[in-house]
């Protein structure tokens, strides 16, 4: 994967420095004039900790100048996300309260549109956007594992083992999505469509990386996971039905069918065993769990609102 196209003066400056290694002049960088300039820059800096770029030296992963830019951007981003978040409920028991919190959230649904009315081209656009995450599915959660107690660590590993194909590389969820892309006439290479991704997709991916990379936000990483899993099974069923309606290949449909059953199990594991046990051990982390749960749902709403408006237009 090569570095993406810049979307403003900030990303232009930072991406150029990443490619040529001249990072010292990043002590002073222009402020992003639009959100997508900041979010693309942050996404590229986070990507250094995933697979990186073929045109960026691997030694720059921990370059202090790039890390300083990343810290500035992620501090601003976290502040924006927290300002969007309503107060967390404090009722007990936690699991029942959390599931009710998820159920009470009623936002627009891209999956419902795919199920009933989307065109094939709209679905292909959706798949291109989703590929930015799904081709590295669950990797952000793995960062949290060393930062957890043994009981929570074991529960996260149980979930991740399934996400990573139960030891079979051909069953990795990311691999299944790649097969679906290829069968649908789309590129399966990692990072192929980041230049197509709107700012809402960049925000979703950056939130996952923000929570996963910062130890102080380990509860947020798990809260995001719990909300993501708890809101996945029904939309996955709708996606499968819509893909079948439009005649998409079996490989793409199978990816979503895999998540209908898997995520129905994962949501119980993520809420009750992972977040529930974490909060028994560290009850002061409750706010971060709900902060990230809200962020997961809110960012999906923002993406859905954008796409449904564009498709209606």
Coordinates of N, CA and C in Angstrom, one line a residue, residues 75-291:
X75 N -5.5 14.1 20.4 CA -6.0 14.8 21.5 C -7.2 15.6 21.1
X76 N -7.1 16.3 19.9 CA -8.2 17.1 19.4 C -9.4 16.1 19.1
X77 N -9.1 15.0 18.5 CA -10.1 14.1 18.1 C -10.8 13.5 19.3
X78 N -10.1 13.1 20.3 CA -10.7 12.6 21.5 C -11.6 13.6 22.2
X79 N -11.2 14.9 22.2 CA -12.0 15.9 22.7 C -13.3 16.1 22.0
X80 N -13.3 16.0 20.6 CA -14.5 16.1 19.8 C -15.4 14.9 20.2
X81 N -14.9 13.7 20.2 CA -15.7 12.5 20.5 C -16.3 12.6 21.9
X82 N -15.6 13.1 22.9 CA -16.2 13.2 24.2 C -17.2 14.3 24.3
X83 N -17.1 15.4 23.6 CA -18.1 16.4 23.5 C -19.4 16.0 22.9
X84 N -19.3 15.0 22.1 CA -20.5 14.4 21.4 C -21.3 13.4 22.3
X85 N -20.6 13.0 23.4 CA -21.2 11.8 24.1 C -22.1 12.3 25.3
X86 N -23.2 11.7 25.4 CA -24.1 12.0 26.5 C -23.6 11.3 27.8
X87 N -24.2 11.7 29.0 CA -23.8 11.1 30.2 C -24.1 9.6 30.2
X88 N -23.2 8.9 30.9 CA -23.4 7.4 30.9 C -24.4 7.0 32.0
X89 N -25.2 5.9 31.7 CA -26.0 5.4 32.8 C -25.2 4.7 33.8
X90 N -25.7 4.7 35.1 CA -24.9 4.1 36.2 C -25.8 3.0 36.8
X91 N -26.9 2.6 36.2 CA -27.7 1.6 36.8 C -27.1 0.2 36.8
X92 N -27.5 -0.7 37.7 CA -27.1 -2.1 37.7 C -28.3 -3.0 37.5
X93 N -28.0 -4.2 37.0 CA -26.7 -4.8 36.6 C -26.2 -4.2 35.3
X94 N -24.9 -4.2 35.2 CA -24.3 -3.6 34.0 C -24.8 -4.2 32.7
X95 N -24.8 -5.5 32.5 CA -25.1 -6.1 31.2 C -26.5 -5.7 30.7
X96 N -27.5 -5.8 31.6 CA -28.8 -5.5 31.2 C -29.0 -4.0 30.9
X97 N -28.3 -3.2 31.7 CA -28.3 -1.7 31.4 C -27.7 -1.4 30.1
X98 N -26.6 -2.1 29.8 CA -25.8 -1.8 28.5 C -26.7 -2.3 27.3
X99 N -27.3 -3.4 27.4 CA -28.1 -3.9 26.3 C -29.3 -3.0 26.1
X100 N -29.9 -2.5 27.1 CA -31.0 -1.5 27.0 C -30.5 -0.2 26.4
X101 N -29.3 0.2 26.8 CA -28.7 1.4 26.2 C -28.5 1.3 24.7
X102 N -28.1 0.1 24.3 CA -27.9 -0.1 22.8 C -29.3 -0.2 22.1
X103 N -30.2 -0.9 22.7 CA -31.5 -1.1 22.1 C -32.3 0.3 22.0
X104 N -32.0 1.2 22.9 CA -32.7 2.5 22.9 C -32.2 3.4 21.8
X105 N -31.0 3.1 21.3 CA -30.4 4.0 20.3 C -31.0 3.7 18.9
X106 N -31.7 4.7 18.4 CA -32.4 4.5 17.1 C -31.8 5.4 16.0
X107 N -30.9 4.9 15.2 CA -30.3 5.7 14.2 C -30.6 5.2 12.8
X108 N -30.2 5.9 11.8 CA -30.4 5.5 10.4 C -29.6 4.3 10.1
X109 N -30.1 3.4 9.2 CA -29.5 2.1 8.9 C -29.2 2.0 7.4
X110 N -27.9 1.9 7.1 CA -27.4 1.6 5.8 C -27.9 0.2 5.4
X111 N -27.8 -0.8 6.4 CA -28.1 -2.2 6.1 C -29.6 -2.3 5.7
X112 N -30.5 -1.6 6.4 CA -31.9 -1.6 6.0 C -32.1 -1.1 4.6
X113 N -31.3 -0.1 4.2 CA -31.5 0.4 2.8 C -30.9 -0.6 1.8
X114 N -29.8 -1.3 2.1 CA -29.3 -2.4 1.3 C -30.3 -3.5 1.2
X115 N -30.9 -3.9 2.3 CA -31.9 -4.9 2.3 C -33.1 -4.7 1.3
X116 N -33.6 -3.4 1.3 CA -34.8 -3.1 0.6 C -34.7 -2.4 -0.7
X117 N -33.7 -1.5 -0.8 CA -33.8 -0.5 -2.0 C -32.5 -0.2 -2.6
X118 N -31.4 -0.5 -2.1 CA -30.1 -0.1 -2.7 C -29.8 -0.7 -4.0
X119 N -29.1 0.1 -4.9 CA -28.7 -0.4 -6.2 C -27.4 -1.1 -6.0
X120 N -27.0 -1.9 -7.0 CA -25.7 -2.6 -7.0 C -24.5 -1.6 -6.9
X121 N -24.6 -0.5 -7.6 CA -23.5 0.5 -7.5 C -23.4 1.1 -6.1
X122 N -24.5 1.3 -5.5 CA -24.5 1.8 -4.1 C -23.9 0.8 -3.2
X123 N -24.2 -0.4 -3.3 CA -23.6 -1.5 -2.5 C -22.1 -1.6 -2.8
X124 N -21.7 -1.5 -4.0 CA -20.2 -1.5 -4.3 C -19.5 -0.3 -3.6
X125 N -20.1 0.8 -3.7 CA -19.5 2.0 -3.0 C -19.4 1.7 -1.5
X126 N -20.4 1.1 -0.9 CA -20.4 0.8 0.5 C -19.3 -0.2 0.8
X127 N -19.1 -1.2 0.0 CA -18.1 -2.2 0.2 C -16.7 -1.6 0.1
X128 N -16.5 -0.7 -0.8 CA -15.2 0.0 -0.9 C -14.9 0.8 0.4
X129 N -15.9 1.4 0.9 CA -15.7 2.2 2.1 C -15.4 1.2 3.3
X130 N -16.2 0.2 3.4 CA -16.1 -0.8 4.5 C -14.7 -1.5 4.5
X131 N -14.1 -1.6 3.3 CA -12.9 -2.3 3.2 C -11.7 -1.7 3.9
X132 N -11.8 -0.4 4.2 CA -10.8 0.3 5.0 C -10.6 -0.4 6.3
X133 N -11.7 -0.8 6.9 CA -11.7 -1.5 8.2 C -11.7 -3.0 8.1
X134 N -12.6 -3.6 7.2 CA -12.8 -5.0 7.3 C -11.6 -5.8 6.8
X135 N -10.7 -5.2 6.0 CA -9.5 -5.9 5.6 C -8.4 -5.9 6.7
X136 N -8.7 -5.3 7.8 CA -7.8 -5.5 9.0 C -8.7 -5.6 10.2
X137 N -9.8 -6.4 10.0 CA -10.9 -6.5 11.0 C -10.3 -7.1 12.3
X138 N -10.7 -6.4 13.4 CA -10.4 -6.8 14.8 C -9.0 -6.5 15.2
X139 N -8.1 -6.0 14.4 CA -6.7 -5.8 14.8 C -6.6 -4.8 15.9
X140 N -7.4 -3.8 15.9 CA -7.3 -2.7 16.9 C -7.6 -3.3 18.3
X141 N -8.5 -4.3 18.4 CA -8.8 -4.8 19.7 C -7.6 -5.6 20.3
X142 N -6.8 -6.2 19.4 CA -5.6 -7.0 19.8 C -4.7 -6.2 20.6
X143 N -4.5 -4.9 20.3 CA -3.6 -4.0 21.1 C -4.0 -4.0 22.6
X144 N -5.2 -4.1 22.9 CA -5.7 -4.0 24.3 C -5.3 -5.2 25.1
X145 N -5.0 -6.4 24.5 CA -4.9 -7.6 25.3 C -3.8 -7.6 26.3
X146 N -2.6 -7.1 26.1 CA -1.6 -7.2 27.1 C -1.9 -6.2 28.3
X147 N -2.9 -5.4 28.2 CA -3.2 -4.4 29.2 C -4.3 -4.8 30.1
X148 N -4.7 -6.1 30.0 CA -5.9 -6.5 30.8 C -5.5 -7.6 31.8
X149 N -6.4 -7.8 32.8 CA -6.2 -8.9 33.7 C -6.3 -10.2 33.1
X150 N -5.9 -11.3 33.7 CA -6.0 -12.6 33.1 C -7.4 -13.0 32.7
X151 N -8.5 -12.8 33.6 CA -9.8 -13.2 33.2 C -10.3 -12.5 32.0
X152 N -10.1 -11.1 31.9 CA -10.6 -10.3 30.8 C -9.7 -10.7 29.5
X153 N -8.5 -10.8 29.7 CA -7.6 -11.2 28.6 C -8.0 -12.5 27.9
X154 N -8.3 -13.5 28.8 CA -8.8 -14.8 28.2 C -10.1 -14.6 27.4
X155 N -11.0 -13.8 27.9 CA -12.3 -13.6 27.2 C -12.1 -12.9 25.9
X156 N -11.2 -11.9 25.9 CA -10.9 -11.2 24.6 C -10.3 -12.2 23.6
X157 N -9.4 -13.0 24.1 CA -8.7 -14.0 23.3 C -9.7 -15.0 22.7
X158 N -10.7 -15.4 23.5 CA -11.7 -16.3 22.9 C -12.5 -15.6 21.8
X159 N -12.8 -14.4 21.9 CA -13.5 -13.7 20.8 C -12.6 -13.5 19.6
X160 N -11.3 -13.0 19.9 CA -10.4 -12.8 18.8 C -10.0 -14.1 18.1
X161 N -10.0 -15.2 18.8 CA -9.7 -16.5 18.1 C -10.7 -16.8 17.0
X162 N -11.9 -16.4 17.3 CA -13.0 -16.6 16.3 C -12.8 -15.6 15.2
X163 N -12.6 -14.4 15.5 CA -12.4 -13.3 14.5 C -11.2 -13.7 13.5
X164 N -10.2 -14.3 14.1 CA -9.0 -14.7 13.3 C -9.1 -16.1 12.7
X165 N -10.3 -16.6 12.6 CA -10.5 -17.9 11.9 C -10.3 -19.1 12.6
X166 N -10.2 -19.1 14.0 CA -10.0 -20.3 14.8 C -8.7 -21.0 14.4
X167 N -7.7 -20.3 14.0 CA -6.5 -20.9 13.6 C -6.3 -21.2 12.1
X168 N -7.4 -21.1 11.3 CA -7.4 -21.3 9.9 C -7.3 -20.0 9.2
X169 N -6.2 -19.7 8.5 CA -6.1 -18.5 7.8 C -7.1 -18.2 6.7
X170 N -7.7 -19.3 6.2 CA -8.7 -19.1 5.2 C -10.1 -18.7 5.8
X171 N -10.2 -18.7 7.1 CA -11.5 -18.4 7.8 C -11.4 -17.1 8.5
X172 N -10.2 -16.4 8.5 CA -10.1 -15.1 9.1 C -11.2 -14.2 8.5
X173 N -11.9 -13.4 9.3 CA -13.0 -12.6 8.8 C -12.5 -11.6 7.8
X174 N -11.3 -11.1 8.0 CA -10.7 -10.2 7.0 C -10.5 -10.9 5.7
X175 N -10.0 -12.1 5.7 CA -9.8 -12.9 4.5 C -11.2 -13.2 3.8
X176 N -12.2 -13.5 4.6 CA -13.5 -13.7 4.0 C -14.0 -12.5 3.3
X177 N -13.8 -11.3 3.9 CA -14.2 -10.1 3.2 C -13.4 -9.9 1.9
X178 N -12.1 -10.2 2.0 CA -11.3 -10.0 0.7 C -11.8 -10.9 -0.4
X179 N -12.2 -12.1 0.0 CA -12.7 -13.0 -1.0 C -14.0 -12.5 -1.6
X180 N -14.9 -11.9 -0.7 CA -16.1 -11.3 -1.2 C -15.9 -10.1 -2.1
X181 N -14.9 -9.3 -1.8 CA -14.6 -8.2 -2.7 C -14.1 -8.6 -4.0
X182 N -13.2 -9.6 -4.1 CA -12.7 -10.1 -5.3 C -13.9 -10.7 -6.2
X183 N -14.7 -11.5 -5.5 CA -15.8 -12.1 -6.3 C -16.8 -11.0 -6.8
X184 N -16.9 -9.9 -6.1 CA -17.8 -8.8 -6.5 C -17.2 -7.9 -7.6
X185 N -15.9 -8.2 -8.0 CA -15.3 -7.4 -9.0 C -14.6 -6.2 -8.5
X186 N -14.2 -6.2 -7.2 CA -13.5 -5.1 -6.5 C -12.1 -5.6 -6.1
X187 N -11.3 -4.6 -5.8 CA -9.9 -5.0 -5.4 C -9.9 -5.5 -4.0
X188 N -9.1 -6.5 -3.7 CA -9.0 -7.1 -2.4 C -7.8 -6.7 -1.6
X189 N -6.9 -5.9 -2.3 CA -5.6 -5.5 -1.6 C -5.9 -4.6 -0.5
X190 N -5.2 -4.8 0.6 CA -5.3 -3.9 1.8 C -5.1 -2.5 1.5
X191 N -6.0 -1.6 1.9 CA -5.9 -0.2 1.7 C -6.2 0.3 0.3
X192 N -6.8 -0.5 -0.5 CA -7.0 -0.1 -1.9 C -7.9 1.1 -2.1
X193 N -8.9 1.3 -1.2 CA -9.9 2.3 -1.4 C -9.9 3.4 -0.3
X194 N -8.8 3.6 0.3 CA -8.8 4.7 1.3 C -9.1 6.0 0.7
X195 N -8.6 6.2 -0.6 CA -8.9 7.5 -1.2 C -10.3 7.7 -1.5
X196 N -11.1 6.7 -1.5 CA -12.6 6.8 -1.7 C -13.3 7.1 -0.4
X197 N -12.7 6.9 0.7 CA -13.4 6.9 2.0 C -13.7 8.3 2.4
X198 N -15.0 8.5 2.8 CA -15.4 9.8 3.3 C -14.9 10.0 4.7
X199 N -15.0 11.2 5.2 CA -14.4 11.5 6.5 C -15.0 10.7 7.6
X200 N -16.3 10.3 7.5 CA -17.0 9.5 8.5 C -16.3 8.1 8.6
X201 N -15.9 7.5 7.5 CA -15.2 6.3 7.6 C -13.8 6.4 8.2
X202 N -13.1 7.5 7.9 CA -11.8 7.8 8.6 C -12.0 8.0 10.1
X203 N -13.1 8.6 10.5 CA -13.3 8.8 11.9 C -13.6 7.5 12.6
X204 N -14.4 6.6 12.0 CA -14.6 5.3 12.6 C -13.3 4.5 12.8
X205 N -12.5 4.5 11.7 CA -11.2 3.8 11.9 C -10.3 4.4 12.9
X206 N -10.2 5.7 12.9 CA -9.4 6.4 13.8 C -9.8 6.2 15.3
X207 N -11.1 6.2 15.5 CA -11.6 6.0 16.9 C -11.1 4.6 17.4
X208 N -11.2 3.6 16.5 CA -10.8 2.2 16.9 C -9.3 2.3 17.3
X209 N -8.5 2.9 16.4 CA -7.0 3.0 16.7 C -6.7 3.8 17.9
X210 N -7.4 4.9 18.1 CA -7.2 5.7 19.3 C -7.4 4.9 20.5
X211 N -8.5 4.2 20.6 CA -8.8 3.4 21.8 C -7.8 2.2 22.0
X212 N -7.4 1.6 20.9 CA -6.6 0.5 21.0 C -5.1 0.8 21.3
X213 N -4.6 1.9 20.8 CA -3.2 2.2 21.0 C -2.9 2.9 22.3
X214 N -3.9 3.4 23.0 CA -3.6 4.1 24.3 C -4.1 3.2 25.5
X215 N -3.1 2.9 26.3 CA -3.4 2.0 27.4 C -4.5 2.6 28.4
X216 N -4.4 3.9 28.6 CA -5.4 4.5 29.5 C -6.8 4.4 28.9
X217 N -7.0 4.1 27.6 CA -8.3 3.9 27.0 C -8.6 2.5 26.7
X218 N -8.0 1.6 27.5 CA -8.3 0.1 27.3 C -9.8 -0.2 27.5
X219 N -10.5 0.5 28.5 CA -11.9 0.3 28.7 C -12.7 0.8 27.5
X220 N -12.2 1.9 26.9 CA -12.9 2.4 25.7 C -12.8 1.4 24.6
X221 N -11.6 0.8 24.4 CA -11.5 -0.2 23.4 C -12.5 -1.3 23.5
X222 N -12.7 -1.7 24.7 CA -13.6 -2.8 25.0 C -15.0 -2.4 24.9
X223 N -15.3 -1.2 25.3 CA -16.7 -0.6 25.1 C -17.1 -0.5 23.7
X224 N -16.1 0.0 22.9 CA -16.4 0.1 21.4 C -16.7 -1.3 20.9
X225 N -15.8 -2.3 21.3 CA -16.0 -3.7 20.8 C -17.4 -4.2 21.2
X226 N -17.8 -4.0 22.4 CA -19.1 -4.5 22.9 C -20.3 -3.9 22.1
X227 N -20.2 -2.6 21.9 CA -21.3 -1.9 21.1 C -21.3 -2.4 19.6
X228 N -20.1 -2.5 19.1 CA -19.9 -2.9 17.7 C -20.5 -4.3 17.5
X229 N -20.2 -5.2 18.4 CA -20.7 -6.6 18.3 C -22.2 -6.6 18.6
X230 N -22.7 -5.8 19.5 CA -24.1 -5.9 19.9 C -25.0 -5.2 18.8
X231 N -24.4 -4.5 17.9 CA -25.2 -3.9 16.8 C -24.9 -4.5 15.4
X232 N -24.3 -5.7 15.4 CA -23.8 -6.2 14.1 C -24.7 -7.4 13.6
X233 N -25.3 -8.2 14.4 CA -26.0 -9.4 13.9 C -27.1 -9.1 13.0
X234 N -28.1 -8.2 13.5 CA -29.2 -7.9 12.6 C -28.8 -7.2 11.4
X235 N -28.0 -6.1 11.4 CA -27.5 -5.5 10.2 C -26.9 -6.5 9.2
X236 N -26.1 -7.4 9.8 CA -25.5 -8.4 8.9 C -26.5 -9.3 8.2
X237 N -27.6 -9.6 8.8 CA -28.6 -10.4 8.2 C -29.3 -9.6 7.1
X238 N -29.5 -8.3 7.4 CA -30.1 -7.4 6.3 C -29.2 -7.3 5.1
X239 N -27.9 -7.1 5.4 CA -26.9 -7.0 4.3 C -26.9 -8.2 3.5
X240 N -26.9 -9.4 4.1 CA -27.0 -10.7 3.3 C -28.2 -10.8 2.5
X241 N -29.3 -10.4 3.0 CA -30.6 -10.4 2.2 C -30.5 -9.4 1.1
X242 N -30.0 -8.2 1.3 CA -29.9 -7.3 0.2 C -28.9 -7.7 -0.9
X243 N -27.8 -8.3 -0.5 CA -26.8 -8.8 -1.4 C -27.4 -9.9 -2.3
X244 N -28.2 -10.7 -1.6 CA -28.9 -11.8 -2.4 C -29.9 -11.3 -3.3
X245 N -30.6 -10.2 -2.9 CA -31.6 -9.6 -3.7 C -31.0 -9.0 -5.0
X246 N -29.8 -8.5 -4.9 CA -29.1 -7.9 -6.0 C -28.3 -8.8 -6.8
X247 N -28.2 -10.1 -6.4 CA -27.4 -11.1 -7.1 C -25.9 -11.0 -6.9
X248 N -25.5 -10.5 -5.8 CA -24.1 -10.5 -5.5 C -23.6 -11.9 -5.2
X249 N -22.3 -12.2 -5.4 CA -21.7 -13.6 -5.3 C -21.9 -14.1 -3.9
X250 N -21.9 -15.4 -3.9 CA -22.0 -16.2 -2.6 C -20.9 -15.8 -1.6
X251 N -19.7 -15.6 -2.1 CA -18.6 -15.2 -1.2 C -18.8 -14.0 -0.4
X252 N -19.5 -13.0 -1.0 CA -19.8 -11.7 -0.3 C -20.9 -11.9 0.6
X253 N -21.9 -12.7 0.2 CA -23.1 -13.0 1.1 C -22.6 -13.8 2.3
X254 N -21.7 -14.8 2.1 CA -21.2 -15.6 3.2 C -20.5 -14.8 4.2
X255 N -19.8 -13.8 3.8 CA -19.1 -13.0 4.9 C -20.1 -12.4 5.9
X256 N -21.2 -11.9 5.4 CA -22.2 -11.4 6.3 C -23.0 -12.4 7.0
X257 N -23.3 -13.6 6.4 CA -23.9 -14.7 7.1 C -23.1 -15.2 8.2
X258 N -21.8 -15.2 8.1 CA -20.9 -15.6 9.1 C -21.1 -14.7 10.4
X259 N -21.4 -13.4 10.2 CA -21.5 -12.5 11.3 C -22.9 -12.5 11.9
X260 N -23.9 -13.1 11.2 CA -25.2 -13.2 11.9 C -25.1 -14.0 13.1
X261 N -24.5 -15.2 13.0 CA -24.4 -16.1 14.1 C -23.3 -15.8 15.0
X262 N -22.1 -15.4 14.5 CA -20.9 -15.2 15.3 C -21.1 -14.0 16.2
X263 N -21.7 -12.9 15.7 CA -21.8 -11.7 16.5 C -22.9 -11.8 17.5
X264 N -23.9 -12.7 17.3 CA -24.9 -12.9 18.3 C -24.3 -13.6 19.5
X265 N -23.2 -14.4 19.3 CA -22.5 -15.0 20.4 C -21.5 -13.9 21.0
X266 N -20.8 -13.2 20.1 CA -19.8 -12.3 20.5 C -20.4 -11.2 21.4
X267 N -21.6 -10.7 21.1 CA -22.1 -9.6 21.9 C -22.3 -10.0 23.4
X268 N -22.7 -11.3 23.6 CA -22.8 -11.7 25.0 C -21.4 -11.8 25.7
X269 N -20.5 -12.3 24.9 CA -19.1 -12.4 25.5 C -18.5 -11.0 25.7
X270 N -18.7 -10.1 24.8 CA -18.1 -8.8 24.9 C -18.8 -8.0 26.0
X271 N -20.1 -8.1 26.2 CA -20.7 -7.3 27.2 C -20.6 -7.9 28.6
X272 N -21.0 -9.2 28.7 CA -21.0 -9.8 30.0 C -19.7 -10.3 30.6
X273 N -18.9 -10.9 29.7 CA -17.6 -11.5 30.2 C -16.5 -10.5 30.1
X274 N -16.4 -9.8 29.0 CA -15.3 -8.8 28.9 C -15.5 -7.5 29.6
X275 N -16.5 -6.8 29.2 CA -16.8 -5.5 29.9 C -17.3 -5.7 31.3
X276 N -18.1 -6.7 31.5 CA -18.7 -6.9 32.8 C -17.6 -7.3 33.9
X277 N -16.7 -8.2 33.5 CA -15.6 -8.5 34.4 C -14.7 -7.4 34.6
X278 N -14.3 -6.7 33.5 CA -13.5 -5.5 33.6 C -14.0 -4.5 34.7
X279 N -15.3 -4.2 34.6 CA -15.9 -3.3 35.5 C -16.0 -3.8 36.9
X280 N -16.1 -5.1 37.1 CA -16.0 -5.6 38.5 C -14.7 -5.3 39.1
X281 N -13.6 -5.5 38.3 CA -12.3 -5.2 38.7 C -12.0 -3.7 38.9
X282 N -12.4 -2.9 37.9 CA -12.1 -1.5 37.9 C -13.4 -0.7 37.6
X283 N -14.3 -0.5 38.6 CA -15.6 0.1 38.3 C -15.4 1.6 37.9
X284 N -14.3 2.2 38.1 CA -14.1 3.6 37.7 C -13.9 3.8 36.2
X285 N -13.9 2.6 35.5 CA -13.7 2.7 34.0 C -15.1 2.7 33.3
X286 N -16.2 2.7 34.1 CA -17.5 2.7 33.5 C -17.7 3.8 32.4
X287 N -17.3 5.0 32.8 CA -17.5 6.2 31.9 C -16.9 5.9 30.5
X288 N -15.7 5.3 30.5 CA -15.0 5.1 29.2 C -15.6 4.0 28.4
X289 N -16.2 3.0 29.1 CA -16.9 1.9 28.4 C -18.1 2.6 27.6
X290 N -18.9 3.4 28.3 CA -20.0 4.0 27.6 C -19.7 5.1 26.6
X291 N -18.6 5.8 26.9 CA -18.1 6.8 26.0 C -17.8 6.2 24.6

